[in-house]
PDB file of C-alpha atoms in Angstrom:
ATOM      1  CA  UNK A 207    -132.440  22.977 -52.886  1.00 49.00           C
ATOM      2  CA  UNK A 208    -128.801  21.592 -51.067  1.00 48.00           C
ATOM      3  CA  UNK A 209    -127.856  20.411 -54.658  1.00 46.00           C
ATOM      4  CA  UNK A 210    -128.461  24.111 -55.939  1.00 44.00           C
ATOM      5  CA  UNK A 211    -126.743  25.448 -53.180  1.00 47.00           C
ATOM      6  CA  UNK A 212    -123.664  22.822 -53.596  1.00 51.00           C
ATOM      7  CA  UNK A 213    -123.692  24.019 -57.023  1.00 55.00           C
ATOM      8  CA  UNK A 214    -123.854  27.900 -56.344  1.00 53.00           C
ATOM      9  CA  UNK A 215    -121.333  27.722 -53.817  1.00 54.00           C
ATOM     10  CA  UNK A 216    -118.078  27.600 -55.577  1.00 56.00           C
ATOM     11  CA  UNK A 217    -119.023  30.267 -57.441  1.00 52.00           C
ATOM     12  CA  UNK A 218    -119.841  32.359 -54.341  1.00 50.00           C
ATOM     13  CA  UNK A 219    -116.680  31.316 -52.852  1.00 49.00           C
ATOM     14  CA  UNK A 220    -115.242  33.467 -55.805  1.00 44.00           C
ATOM     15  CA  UNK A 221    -116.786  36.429 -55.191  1.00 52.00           C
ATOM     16  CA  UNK A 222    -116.435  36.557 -51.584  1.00 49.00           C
ATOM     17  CA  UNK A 223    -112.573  35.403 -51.411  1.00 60.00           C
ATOM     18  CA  UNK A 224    -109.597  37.105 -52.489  1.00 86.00           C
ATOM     19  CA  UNK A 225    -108.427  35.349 -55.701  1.00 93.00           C
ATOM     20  CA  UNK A 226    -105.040  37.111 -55.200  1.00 93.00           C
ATOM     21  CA  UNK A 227    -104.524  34.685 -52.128  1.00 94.00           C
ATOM     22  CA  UNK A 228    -107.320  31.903 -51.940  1.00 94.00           C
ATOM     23  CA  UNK A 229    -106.834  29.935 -48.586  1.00 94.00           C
ATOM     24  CA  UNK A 230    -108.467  26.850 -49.264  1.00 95.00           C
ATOM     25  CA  UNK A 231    -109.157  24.263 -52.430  1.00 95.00           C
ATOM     26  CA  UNK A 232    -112.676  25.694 -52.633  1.00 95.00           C
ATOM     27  CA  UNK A 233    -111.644  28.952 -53.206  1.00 96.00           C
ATOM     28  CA  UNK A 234    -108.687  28.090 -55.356  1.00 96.00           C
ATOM     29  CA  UNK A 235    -111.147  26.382 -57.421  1.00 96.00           C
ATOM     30  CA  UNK A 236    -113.681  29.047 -57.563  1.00 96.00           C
ATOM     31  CA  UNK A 237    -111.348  31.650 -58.850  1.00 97.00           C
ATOM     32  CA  UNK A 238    -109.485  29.797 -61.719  1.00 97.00           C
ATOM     33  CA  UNK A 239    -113.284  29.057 -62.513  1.00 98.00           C
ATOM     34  CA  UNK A 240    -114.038  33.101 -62.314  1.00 97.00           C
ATOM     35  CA  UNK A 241    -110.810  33.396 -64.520  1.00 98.00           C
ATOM     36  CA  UNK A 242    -111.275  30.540 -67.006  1.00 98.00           C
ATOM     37  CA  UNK A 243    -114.879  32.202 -67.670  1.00 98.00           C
ATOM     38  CA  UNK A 244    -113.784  35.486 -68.310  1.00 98.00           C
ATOM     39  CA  UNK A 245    -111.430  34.146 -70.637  1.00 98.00           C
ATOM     40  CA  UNK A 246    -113.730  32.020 -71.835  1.00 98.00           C
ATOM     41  CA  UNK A 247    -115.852  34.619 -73.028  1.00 98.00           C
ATOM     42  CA  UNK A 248    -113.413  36.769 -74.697  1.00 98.00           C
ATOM     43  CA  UNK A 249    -112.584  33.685 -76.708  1.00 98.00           C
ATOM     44  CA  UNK A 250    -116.619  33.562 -77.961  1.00 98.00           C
ATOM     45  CA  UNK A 251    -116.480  37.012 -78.370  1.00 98.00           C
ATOM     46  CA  UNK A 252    -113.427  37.017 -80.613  1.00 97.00           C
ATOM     47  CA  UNK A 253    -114.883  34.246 -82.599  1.00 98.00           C
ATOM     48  CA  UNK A 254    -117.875  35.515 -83.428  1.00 97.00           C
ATOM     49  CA  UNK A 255    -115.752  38.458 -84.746  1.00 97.00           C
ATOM     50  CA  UNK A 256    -114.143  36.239 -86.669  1.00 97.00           C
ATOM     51  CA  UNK A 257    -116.929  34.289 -88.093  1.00 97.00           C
ATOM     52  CA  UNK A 258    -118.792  37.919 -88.854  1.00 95.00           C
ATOM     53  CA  UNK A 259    -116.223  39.030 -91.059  1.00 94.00           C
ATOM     54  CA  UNK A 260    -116.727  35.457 -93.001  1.00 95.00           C
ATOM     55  CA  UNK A 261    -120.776  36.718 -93.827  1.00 93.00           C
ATOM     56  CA  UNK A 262    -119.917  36.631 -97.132  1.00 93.00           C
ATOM     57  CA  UNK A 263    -118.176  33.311 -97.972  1.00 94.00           C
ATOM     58  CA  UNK A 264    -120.339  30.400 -96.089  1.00 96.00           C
ATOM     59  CA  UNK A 265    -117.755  27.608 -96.771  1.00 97.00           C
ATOM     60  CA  UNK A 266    -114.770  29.243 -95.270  1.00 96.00           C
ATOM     61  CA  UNK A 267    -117.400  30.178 -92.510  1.00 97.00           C
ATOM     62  CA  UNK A 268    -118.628  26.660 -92.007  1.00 98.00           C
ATOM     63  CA  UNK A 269    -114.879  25.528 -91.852  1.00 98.00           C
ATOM     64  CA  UNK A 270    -114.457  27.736 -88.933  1.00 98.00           C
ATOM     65  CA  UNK A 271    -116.971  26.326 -86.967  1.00 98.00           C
ATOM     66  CA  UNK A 272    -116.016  22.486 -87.596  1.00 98.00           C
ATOM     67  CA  UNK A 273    -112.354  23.808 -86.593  1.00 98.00           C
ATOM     68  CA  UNK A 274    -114.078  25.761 -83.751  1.00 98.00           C
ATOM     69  CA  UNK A 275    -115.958  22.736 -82.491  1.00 98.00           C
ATOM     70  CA  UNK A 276    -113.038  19.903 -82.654  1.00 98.00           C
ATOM     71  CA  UNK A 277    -110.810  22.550 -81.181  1.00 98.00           C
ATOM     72  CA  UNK A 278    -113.456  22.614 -78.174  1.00 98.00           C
ATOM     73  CA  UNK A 279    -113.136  18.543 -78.321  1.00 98.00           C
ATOM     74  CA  UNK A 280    -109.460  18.902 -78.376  1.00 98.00           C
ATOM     75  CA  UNK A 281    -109.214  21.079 -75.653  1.00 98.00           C
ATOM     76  CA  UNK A 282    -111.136  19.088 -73.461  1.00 98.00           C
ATOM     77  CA  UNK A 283    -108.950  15.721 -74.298  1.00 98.00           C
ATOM     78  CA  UNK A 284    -105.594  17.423 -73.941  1.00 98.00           C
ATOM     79  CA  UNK A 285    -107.126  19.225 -70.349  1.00 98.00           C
ATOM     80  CA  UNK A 286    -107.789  15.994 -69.153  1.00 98.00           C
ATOM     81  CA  UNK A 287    -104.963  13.844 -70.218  1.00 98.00           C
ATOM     82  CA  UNK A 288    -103.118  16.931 -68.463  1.00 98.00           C
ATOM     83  CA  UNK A 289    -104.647  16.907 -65.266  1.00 98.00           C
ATOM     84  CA  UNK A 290    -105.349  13.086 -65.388  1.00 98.00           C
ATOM     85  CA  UNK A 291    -102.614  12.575 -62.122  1.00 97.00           C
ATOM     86  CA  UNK A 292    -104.744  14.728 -59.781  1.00 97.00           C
ATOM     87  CA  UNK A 293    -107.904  12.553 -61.018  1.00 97.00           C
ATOM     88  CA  UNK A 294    -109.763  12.095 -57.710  1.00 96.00           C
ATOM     89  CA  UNK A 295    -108.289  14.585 -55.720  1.00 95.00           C
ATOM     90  CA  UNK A 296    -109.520  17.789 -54.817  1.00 93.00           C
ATOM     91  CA  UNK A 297    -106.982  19.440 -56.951  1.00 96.00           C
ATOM     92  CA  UNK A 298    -108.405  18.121 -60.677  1.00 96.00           C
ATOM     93  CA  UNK A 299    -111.163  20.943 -60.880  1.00 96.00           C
ATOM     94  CA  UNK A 300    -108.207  23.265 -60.640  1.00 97.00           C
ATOM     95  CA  UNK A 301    -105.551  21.447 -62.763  1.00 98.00           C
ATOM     96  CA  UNK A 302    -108.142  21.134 -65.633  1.00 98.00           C
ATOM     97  CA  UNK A 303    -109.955  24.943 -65.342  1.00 98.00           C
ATOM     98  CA  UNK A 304    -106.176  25.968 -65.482  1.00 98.00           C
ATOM     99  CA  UNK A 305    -105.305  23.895 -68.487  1.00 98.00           C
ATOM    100  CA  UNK A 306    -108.602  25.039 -70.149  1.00 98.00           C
ATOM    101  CA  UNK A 307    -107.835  28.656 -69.152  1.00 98.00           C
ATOM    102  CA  UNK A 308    -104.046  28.520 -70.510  1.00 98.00           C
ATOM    103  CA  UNK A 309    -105.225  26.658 -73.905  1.00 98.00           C
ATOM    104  CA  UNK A 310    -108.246  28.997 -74.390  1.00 98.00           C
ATOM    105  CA  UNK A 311    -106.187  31.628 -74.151  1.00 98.00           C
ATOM    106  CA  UNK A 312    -103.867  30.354 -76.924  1.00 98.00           C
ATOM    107  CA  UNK A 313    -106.861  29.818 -79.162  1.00 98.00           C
ATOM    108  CA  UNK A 314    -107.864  33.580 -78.547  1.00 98.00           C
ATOM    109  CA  UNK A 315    -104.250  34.758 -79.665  1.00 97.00           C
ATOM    110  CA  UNK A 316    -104.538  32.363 -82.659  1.00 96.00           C
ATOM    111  CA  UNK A 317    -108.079  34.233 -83.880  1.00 97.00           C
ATOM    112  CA  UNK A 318    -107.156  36.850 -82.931  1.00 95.00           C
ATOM    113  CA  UNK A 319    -104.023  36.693 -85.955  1.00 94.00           C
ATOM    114  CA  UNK A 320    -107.144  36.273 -88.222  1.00 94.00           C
ATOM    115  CA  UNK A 321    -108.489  39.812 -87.348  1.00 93.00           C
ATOM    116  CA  UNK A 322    -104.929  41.565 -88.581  1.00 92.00           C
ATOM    117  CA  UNK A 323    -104.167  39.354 -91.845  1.00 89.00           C
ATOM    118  CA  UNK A 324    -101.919  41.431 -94.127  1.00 88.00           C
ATOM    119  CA  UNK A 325    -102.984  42.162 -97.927  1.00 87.00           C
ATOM    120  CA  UNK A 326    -102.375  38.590-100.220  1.00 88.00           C
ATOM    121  CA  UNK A 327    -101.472  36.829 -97.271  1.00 90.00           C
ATOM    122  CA  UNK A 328    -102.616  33.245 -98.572  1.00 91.00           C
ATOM    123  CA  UNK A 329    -102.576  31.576 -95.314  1.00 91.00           C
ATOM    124  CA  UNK A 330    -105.199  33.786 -94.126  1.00 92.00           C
ATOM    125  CA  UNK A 331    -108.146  32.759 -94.629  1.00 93.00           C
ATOM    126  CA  UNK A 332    -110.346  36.336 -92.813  1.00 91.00           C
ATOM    127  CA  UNK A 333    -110.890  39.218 -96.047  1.00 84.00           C
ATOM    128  CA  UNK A 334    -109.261  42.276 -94.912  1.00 81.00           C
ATOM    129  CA  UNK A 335    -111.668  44.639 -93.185  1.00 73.00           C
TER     130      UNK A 335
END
């Protein structure tokens, strides 16, 4: 039950502290995790827009989701290379939600290109809607 509770706490943190002015590490930590998930899901969201509108042609759909999954891998190794001088500290949660937050949010803009392709754009790999 206390490892539940150290788990669930953070998280409660969020919801109960201001994230506009967080006062301690906790709650700093809590609310770029709030943020990171909310941008987290409009990423999967976007994607499986993405991969919808591929229904028809399962090769260019199955190259999204090897590019979706190493881009996930490459996130990860980039967030922690980036945060890698607070290793240890109390502040690495926040450095690498942050960098996973800003990055994610990148990938969404990126997809979200795919959505608005013009007509014979070649580079485009999404049909027109």
């Amino acid at each position: 039950m206390f490892l539940l509770l150290l788990i669930l706490e953070p998280l409660s943190v969020a919801y109960a502290s201001d994230c506009a002015s967080p006062n301690t590490q906790t709650e700093m930590n809590a609310c770029a995790d709030a943020a990171y998930r909310k941008t987290d899901a409009e990423l999967n969201h976007l994607y499986q827009q993405v991969k919808g509108q591929l229904k028809h042609n399962q090769d260019t759909a199955n190259l999204l989701v090897t590019a979706q999954k190493r881009w996930v891998g490459f996130r990860d190794a980039e967030c922690a290379f980036r945060s890698s001088a607070g290793a240890g500290g109390s502040i690495y949660p926040l450095l690498v939600t942050q960098c996973r937050d800003k990055l994610t949010s990148e990938r969404i803009e990126g997809l979200h290109t795919y959505l608005h392709c013009r007509e014979g754009d070649m580079s485009c790999p999404v049909p027109i809607k």
